[in-house]
mmCIF file of C-alpha atoms in Angstrom:
data_model
loop_
_atom_site.group_PDB
_atom_site.id
_atom_site.type_symbol
_atom_site.label_atom_id
_atom_site.label_comp_id
_atom_site.label_asym_id
_atom_site.label_seq_id
_atom_site.Cartn_x
_atom_site.Cartn_y
_atom_site.Cartn_z
ATOM 1 C CA MET A 1451 106.924 -2.925 119.542
ATOM 2 C CA PRO A 1452 109.287 -2.870 122.505
ATOM 3 C CA ASP A 1453 107.593 -4.074 125.687
ATOM 4 C CA LYS A 1454 104.379 -4.763 123.736
ATOM 5 C CA PRO A 1455 104.184 -8.419 122.718
ATOM 6 C CA LEU A 1456 100.632 -7.990 121.326
ATOM 7 C CA GLY A 1457 99.478 -5.118 119.141
ATOM 8 C CA LEU A 1458 96.094 -4.651 117.478
ATOM 9 C CA SER A 1459 94.959 -2.360 114.681
ATOM 10 C CA ASP A 1460 92.995 0.688 115.852
ATOM 11 C CA ASN A 1461 89.651 -0.957 115.037
ATOM 12 C CA LEU A 1462 90.260 -3.926 117.365
ATOM 13 C CA ARG A 1463 90.269 -4.591 121.079
ATOM 14 C CA GLY A 1464 91.454 -7.828 122.608
ATOM 15 C CA PHE A 1465 93.878 -9.830 124.686
ATOM 16 C CA GLY A 1466 96.055 -12.918 124.441
ATOM 17 C CA PHE A 1467 97.217 -15.789 126.634
ATOM 18 C CA PHE A 1468 99.035 -19.111 126.319
ATOM 19 C CA ASP A 1469 96.778 -22.131 126.801
ATOM 20 C CA GLN A 1470 97.570 -25.452 128.482
ATOM 21 C CA HIS A 1471 99.036 -26.784 125.196
ATOM 22 C CA GLY A 1472 101.421 -23.851 124.737
ATOM 23 C CA ASP A 1473 99.387 -22.284 121.909
ATOM 24 C CA LEU A 1474 98.905 -18.529 121.887
ATOM 25 C CA ILE A 1475 95.204 -17.644 121.977
ATOM 26 C CA VAL A 1476 94.266 -14.114 120.886
ATOM 27 C CA LEU A 1477 90.669 -12.961 121.272
ATOM 28 C CA THR A 1478 89.799 -9.942 119.129
ATOM 29 C CA THR A 1479 86.637 -7.882 118.883
ATOM 30 C CA HIS A 1480 85.923 -5.288 116.193
ATOM 31 C CA THR A 1481 84.706 -1.940 117.494
ATOM 32 C CA GLY A 1482 83.332 -0.554 114.230
ATOM 33 C CA SER A 1483 79.843 -0.626 112.775
ATOM 34 C CA HIS A 1484 81.065 -1.727 109.305
ATOM 35 C CA ALA A 1485 83.106 -4.704 108.102
ATOM 36 C CA ALA A 1486 86.826 -3.928 107.884
ATOM 37 C CA GLN A 1487 90.354 -5.267 107.555
ATOM 38 C CA ALA A 1488 92.191 -5.790 110.838
ATOM 39 C CA GLN A 1489 95.701 -6.729 111.936
ATOM 40 C CA VAL A 1490 97.286 -8.534 114.873
ATOM 41 C CA ARG A 1491 100.975 -7.757 115.545
ATOM 42 C CA LEU A 1492 103.063 -10.138 117.629
ATOM 43 C CA ALA A 1493 106.512 -9.818 119.201
ATOM 44 C CA ASP A 1494 108.787 -11.882 121.426
ATOM 45 C CA LEU A 1495 107.958 -15.125 119.603
ATOM 46 C CA GLU A 1496 110.462 -17.607 118.195
ATOM 47 C CA ASP A 1497 111.287 -16.992 114.516
ATOM 48 C CA GLY A 1498 109.557 -19.310 112.062
ATOM 49 C CA SER A 1499 106.351 -20.055 110.171
ATOM 50 C CA TYR A 1500 103.066 -19.800 112.057
ATOM 51 C CA VAL A 1501 99.382 -20.361 111.360
ATOM 52 C CA ALA A 1502 96.582 -18.406 113.016
ATOM 53 C CA ARG A 1503 93.341 -20.433 113.075
ATOM 54 C CA ASP A 1504 89.968 -18.867 113.810
ATOM 55 C CA LEU A 1505 88.429 -21.123 116.454
ATOM 56 C CA ILE A 1506 84.876 -20.410 115.248
ATOM 57 C CA ASN A 1507 85.016 -20.808 111.461
ATOM 58 C CA ASP A 1508 88.388 -22.607 111.027
ATOM 59 C CA GLU A 1509 89.783 -19.872 108.721
ATOM 60 C CA ARG A 1510 93.583 -20.153 108.621
ATOM 61 C CA VAL A 1511 96.116 -17.392 108.007
ATOM 62 C CA ALA A 1512 99.788 -18.275 107.514
ATOM 63 C CA PHE A 1513 102.429 -15.735 108.529
ATOM 64 C CA VAL A 1514 106.116 -15.507 109.442
ATOM 65 C CA ILE A 1515 107.833 -14.330 112.605
ATOM 66 C CA SER A 1516 111.244 -12.853 111.761
ATOM 67 C CA GLY A 1517 113.436 -10.983 114.229
ATOM 68 C CA GLN A 1518 110.945 -12.145 116.873
ATOM 69 C CA ALA A 1519 108.142 -10.054 115.317
ATOM 70 C CA GLY A 1520 105.416 -10.494 112.716
ATOM 71 C CA SER A 1521 101.754 -9.899 111.954
ATOM 72 C CA PHE A 1522 98.708 -11.270 110.202
ATOM 73 C CA SER A 1523 95.682 -9.544 108.695
ATOM 74 C CA PHE A 1524 92.087 -10.637 108.283
ATOM 75 C CA SER A 1525 88.617 -9.322 107.561
ATOM 76 C CA VAL A 1526 86.160 -8.824 110.366
ATOM 77 C CA GLU A 1527 82.427 -8.164 110.306
ATOM 78 C CA ARG A 1528 80.877 -5.225 112.128
ATOM 79 C CA TRP A 1529 81.124 -5.775 115.876
ATOM 80 C CA GLY A 1530 82.663 -9.158 115.070
ATOM 81 C CA VAL A 1531 84.574 -11.384 117.474
ATOM 82 C CA ARG A 1532 87.461 -13.548 116.229
ATOM 83 C CA PRO A 1533 89.226 -15.992 118.598
ATOM 84 C CA TRP A 1534 92.584 -17.047 117.105
ATOM 85 C CA GLN A 1535 94.772 -20.029 117.974
ATOM 86 C CA ILE A 1536 98.356 -19.254 116.948
ATOM 87 C CA ARG A 1537 100.697 -22.183 116.508
ATOM 88 C CA LYS A 1538 104.241 -22.489 115.180
ATOM 89 C CA GLN A 1539 104.548 -24.931 112.294
ATOM 90 C CA LYS A 1540 106.950 -27.842 112.644
#
């Protein structure tokens, strides 16, 4: 993913930003009319263990950044919106 710090599976649209606390916030929206699996790919982050937390339903997905890249997957409802807070674990 050179020069692309945020990648989304083909069935997602979205964007990311760092908030005032230094957490990465990624807002995703599903473009399909049926529930599906989706993936967020991240690059240029410090290696380590991370947790992505859905800011609506508090679902948590643990994942690892290695070689400054990693990803996490999740299910999404048709036309669903998922706002994720991504935080490195201490």
